[in-house]
Amino acid sequence: MIEQLRRTVCDLHAELVRNNLVAWTAGNVSGRLPGGDLFVIKPSGVSYDDLTPESMVVCDLDGKPVEEGLAPSSDTAAHAYVYRHMPEVNGVVHTHSTYASAWAARGEAIPCVLTAMADEFGGEIPVGPFALIGGDDIGRGVVETLAGHRSPAVLMRNHGVFSIGASPKAAVKAAVMCEDVARTVHVARQLGEPVPIAQADVDSLYDRYQNVYGQRSSR
Amino acid sequence: MIEQLRRTVCDLHAELVRNNLVAWTAGNVSGRLPGGDLFVIKPSGVSYDDLTPESMVVCDLDGKPVEEGLAPSSDTAAHAYVYRHMPEVNGVVHTHSTYASAWAARGEAIPCVLTAMADEFGGEIPVGPFALIGGDDIGRGVVETLAGHRSPAVLMRNHGVFSIGASPKAAVKAAVMCEDVARTVHVARQLGEPVPIAQADVDSLYDRYQNVYGQRSSR
Amino acid sequence: MIEQLRRTVCDLHAELVRNNLVAWTAGNVSGRLPGGDLFVIKPSGVSYDDLTPESMVVCDLDGKPVEEGLAPSSDTAAHAYVYRHMPEVNGVVHTHSTYASAWAARGEAIPCVLTAMADEFGGEIPVGPFALIGGDDIGRGVVETLAGHRSPAVLMRNHGVFSIGASPKAAVKAAVMCEDVARTVHVARQLGEPVPIAQADVDSLYDRYQNVYGQRSSR
Amino acid sequence: MIEQLRRTVCDLHAELVRNNLVAWTAGNVSGRLPGGDLFVIKPSGVSYDDLTPESMVVCDLDGKPVEEGLAPSSDTAAHAYVYRHMPEVNGVVHTHSTYASAWAARGEAIPCVLTAMADEFGGEIPVGPFALIGGDDIGRGVVETLAGHRSPAVLMRNHGVFSIGASPKAAVKAAVMCEDVARTVHVARQLGEPVPIAQADVDSLYDRYQNVYGQRSSR
């Protein structure tokens, strides 16, 4: 099981590259086995081209590696904090994707003015606090912000995006969609104000997407 | 014949990816056999990499699958509505491409200030109404908006683009060109006002392009 | 000789794609043999993926194909006009590349505020007149505008770019660099005014680049 | 040793292409052996696709090739000046990457409003003087500007970026990250003012990143 998770987490990093969410080594994916007390995360500072399932780092829920090997991502403490406090979450992604990070640099939530955003995020994408790396501050900021929102993504101020999901793939999807809507709403706002979507319509779209979209067996 | 159409529709999804019109699984192509009462469309929520001719879903003109198998795109009802009401249309494409969707978020038509736009769209690219997914509202919005225009593409408000064509490939071409001109006119407007093109010149360009461009046999 | 030119012109279209200068089939390259009275150009409406040396169309200097086969690009008359009136030119490229076409839509020349622009263009990139396709108007606009400039590229109003060179490759280079500087100057202008470069410095850079850069044998 | 450096420098040019930092042949990487008096640099005007380890040019610290062969990059004098005056530097990269060059065209430093920027650059990315190619002016401008900054990258006014590192790979990383933050801060500024990061936080982030990030052995 953990071997399969190593491969899944390794392979999902290619989606970060393919969707232009990362520069150099600045972005990472982690996953845990549902209900488990271990998670798998990218090693620190290793190029995406050089990642292999074996190089992934297995950590306990305090973010400590459970084996000798490469050092885990410098963002590991934040991932661990999320897993400790959000039992339904089994995937976490962190990126500095351009448009989402630009909203984060201004400390501005992305307003829900696209049906695709209502579908995936159920409303605005919120802003979390400024927090320094190296302790629980980033993880706490992620958890406290997402606790009050439907959104599976949070813009950490002056920093970047954290996204969560019931699986690592779902968290990657949220990261991809976050950048996509961050860019589209940015572009819309450059030449005027987008038309708001009524809250009842946002609610209706979110409800339908969460319950009807996709193949029933693969959700 | 339907097998060839499955392959054509499947392969055209790669053009959506190659032209950067889609993120994750958010875009779809359909096609029907000229004069027929069946159309072929993308399955819902399946990655573009995983599409095969066999996974395409064959539907009747009410948007109901005619075989056991994968569920069709959640946009199937809109495609079906278009086919029922526009007999000359044999291809429909839906995307959330960035620049076109940004115009759609503001509810603003794209003005015809490029000769390439006069060629392909014959004037502005119009805006259709806001409509919720799940019934005939989106399809009706597409058909009613395009009925009064030369344009094979419509910007559905707060949503994205629907494009049509005499073939699935023609509809994909309209989707590609729509995003291309949406981006160029956006960029032009960022630093000032584009120069208008006289209506007589738009008419002349449109007429010529529709009747002279390309290889006669392949049009 | 003409067979080698067919291959060269065919292959250079891949550079248009690789450098993101074209959408769908909207861009073309031509080349003539130095001192000759024939030129080779893209067939009309054919996808870049489907181009072969054999599918290139050989035309005389009136733009008439000299053999049975595919119809030449709808821009052939403009290429032919350039060859007839600029004997030193052996390569012509036409694109609707995004940023250059955006300047063209506003009818605004690109100011020379980058050393790379001074190197390649020797000053601003000028704007040519609005002209309808189908006669000599576009070609005449290109020739008359470039006659008074160092620039090997011209922004045709509301249309796109024509670039010229002593070889087809040089014309493609000019098209690539035109879009590159059009984008950089656009981005610079979005947040303020670029610093001007003194004319004497522009002259010095242009002179040096035209005479010193590159491998002597390959210029 | 020098053969391995030829290969390293050759291969790193592919990173410039992959990260969209260069158009046509306009960008170059050099490297020297630590403590040595030779460096390896791109040949002038050669396409990135055609580069081979053998085609790289070995120069002395005055920028003169030490063997017969291709002419070195027209920016060689600037690289050589940096190596002569910064003994700790063993890699230099020069590009005209779009967003960084846009800040350079306005002569405006990039403010440090992203944690990733505090990590890598330790503060703003500074602007160096306008300088003509062909002598020591560019190199001197690079060295004098970087002398007073933590930043491994400098925006040369109206020109582009020079970045430095303890190895060629580190200099390429700085070039990639410079464009990445140049773009993100540009996008942030388009719709308002980014929130500043307190100087103490910038200092803390810079210190941690320089000393903790990555695999200890591979830094």
PDB file of N, CA and C in Angstrom, chain C residues 21 114 116 175-185, chain D residues 22-23 26 96 98:
ATOM      1  N   LEU C  21       3.818  31.615 -32.300  1.00  0.00           N
ATOM      2  CA  LEU C  21       3.452  32.769 -33.118  1.00  0.00           C
ATOM      3  C   LEU C  21       2.156  32.563 -33.870  1.00  0.00           C
ATOM      4  N   LEU C 114      14.580  48.593 -25.492  1.00  0.00           N
ATOM      5  CA  LEU C 114      15.347  47.412 -25.095  1.00  0.00           C
ATOM      6  C   LEU C 114      16.578  47.317 -25.983  1.00  0.00           C
ATOM      7  N   ALA C 116      17.968  44.674 -26.975  1.00  0.00           N
ATOM      8  CA  ALA C 116      17.748  43.620 -27.965  1.00  0.00           C
ATOM      9  C   ALA C 116      16.968  44.145 -29.164  1.00  0.00           C
ATOM     10  N   ALA C 175      10.544  37.622 -37.088  1.00  0.00           N
ATOM     11  CA  ALA C 175       9.178  37.415 -36.578  1.00  0.00           C
ATOM     12  C   ALA C 175       9.205  36.990 -35.115  1.00  0.00           C
ATOM     13  N   VAL C 176      10.148  36.114 -34.781  1.00  0.00           N
ATOM     14  CA  VAL C 176      10.271  35.652 -33.388  1.00  0.00           C
ATOM     15  C   VAL C 176      10.678  36.812 -32.477  1.00  0.00           C
ATOM     16  N   MET C 177      11.676  37.573 -32.904  1.00  0.00           N
ATOM     17  CA  MET C 177      12.160  38.670 -32.070  1.00  0.00           C
ATOM     18  C   MET C 177      11.119  39.786 -31.967  1.00  0.00           C
ATOM     19  N   CYS C 178      10.353  39.995 -33.046  1.00  0.00           N
ATOM     20  CA  CYS C 178       9.300  41.018 -33.016  1.00  0.00           C
ATOM     21  C   CYS C 178       8.279  40.701 -31.928  1.00  0.00           C
ATOM     22  N   GLU C 179       7.827  39.453 -31.871  1.00  0.00           N
ATOM     23  CA  GLU C 179       6.860  39.085 -30.846  1.00  0.00           C
ATOM     24  C   GLU C 179       7.496  39.180 -29.456  1.00  0.00           C
ATOM     25  N   ASP C 180       8.756  38.785 -29.359  1.00  0.00           N
ATOM     26  CA  ASP C 180       9.430  38.815 -28.059  1.00  0.00           C
ATOM     27  C   ASP C 180       9.520  40.241 -27.517  1.00  0.00           C
ATOM     28  N   VAL C 181       9.936  41.180 -28.340  1.00  0.00           N
ATOM     29  CA  VAL C 181      10.043  42.552 -27.844  1.00  0.00           C
ATOM     30  C   VAL C 181       8.661  43.201 -27.723  1.00  0.00           C
ATOM     31  N   ALA C 182       7.719  42.826 -28.600  1.00  0.00           N
ATOM     32  CA  ALA C 182       6.352  43.345 -28.458  1.00  0.00           C
ATOM     33  C   ALA C 182       5.789  42.975 -27.089  1.00  0.00           C
ATOM     34  N   ARG C 183       6.065  41.743 -26.657  1.00  0.00           N
ATOM     35  CA  ARG C 183       5.576  41.271 -25.353  1.00  0.00           C
ATOM     36  C   ARG C 183       6.307  41.969 -24.203  1.00  0.00           C
ATOM     37  N   THR C 184       7.610  42.055 -24.281  1.00  0.00           N
ATOM     38  CA  THR C 184       8.362  42.650 -23.176  1.00  0.00           C
ATOM     39  C   THR C 184       8.016  44.132 -23.012  1.00  0.00           C
ATOM     40  N   VAL C 185       7.928  44.855 -24.122  1.00  0.00           N
ATOM     41  CA  VAL C 185       7.601  46.289 -24.017  1.00  0.00           C
ATOM     42  C   VAL C 185       6.164  46.459 -23.544  1.00  0.00           C
TER      43      VAL C 185
ATOM     44  N   VAL D  22      14.290  32.420 -22.875  1.00  0.00           N
ATOM     45  CA  VAL D  22      15.042  32.889 -24.045  1.00  0.00           C
ATOM     46  C   VAL D  22      14.221  32.771 -25.327  1.00  0.00           C
ATOM     47  N   ALA D  23      14.458  33.711 -26.246  1.00  0.00           N
ATOM     48  CA  ALA D  23      13.916  33.630 -27.601  1.00  0.00           C
ATOM     49  C   ALA D  23      15.091  33.529 -28.553  1.00  0.00           C
ATOM     50  N   ALA D  26      19.058  34.295 -27.760  1.00  0.00           N
ATOM     51  CA  ALA D  26      19.379  35.429 -26.894  1.00  0.00           C
ATOM     52  C   ALA D  26      19.478  35.066 -25.419  1.00  0.00           C
ATOM     53  N   HIS D  96      17.248  37.646 -21.519  1.00  0.00           N
ATOM     54  CA  HIS D  96      16.305  38.759 -21.699  1.00  0.00           C
ATOM     55  C   HIS D  96      14.912  38.284 -21.317  1.00  0.00           C
ATOM     56  N   THR D  98      11.213  37.754 -20.186  1.00  0.00           N
ATOM     57  CA  THR D  98      10.215  38.804 -20.431  1.00  0.00           C
ATOM     58  C   THR D  98       9.936  39.708 -19.236  1.00  0.00           C
TER      59      THR D  98
END
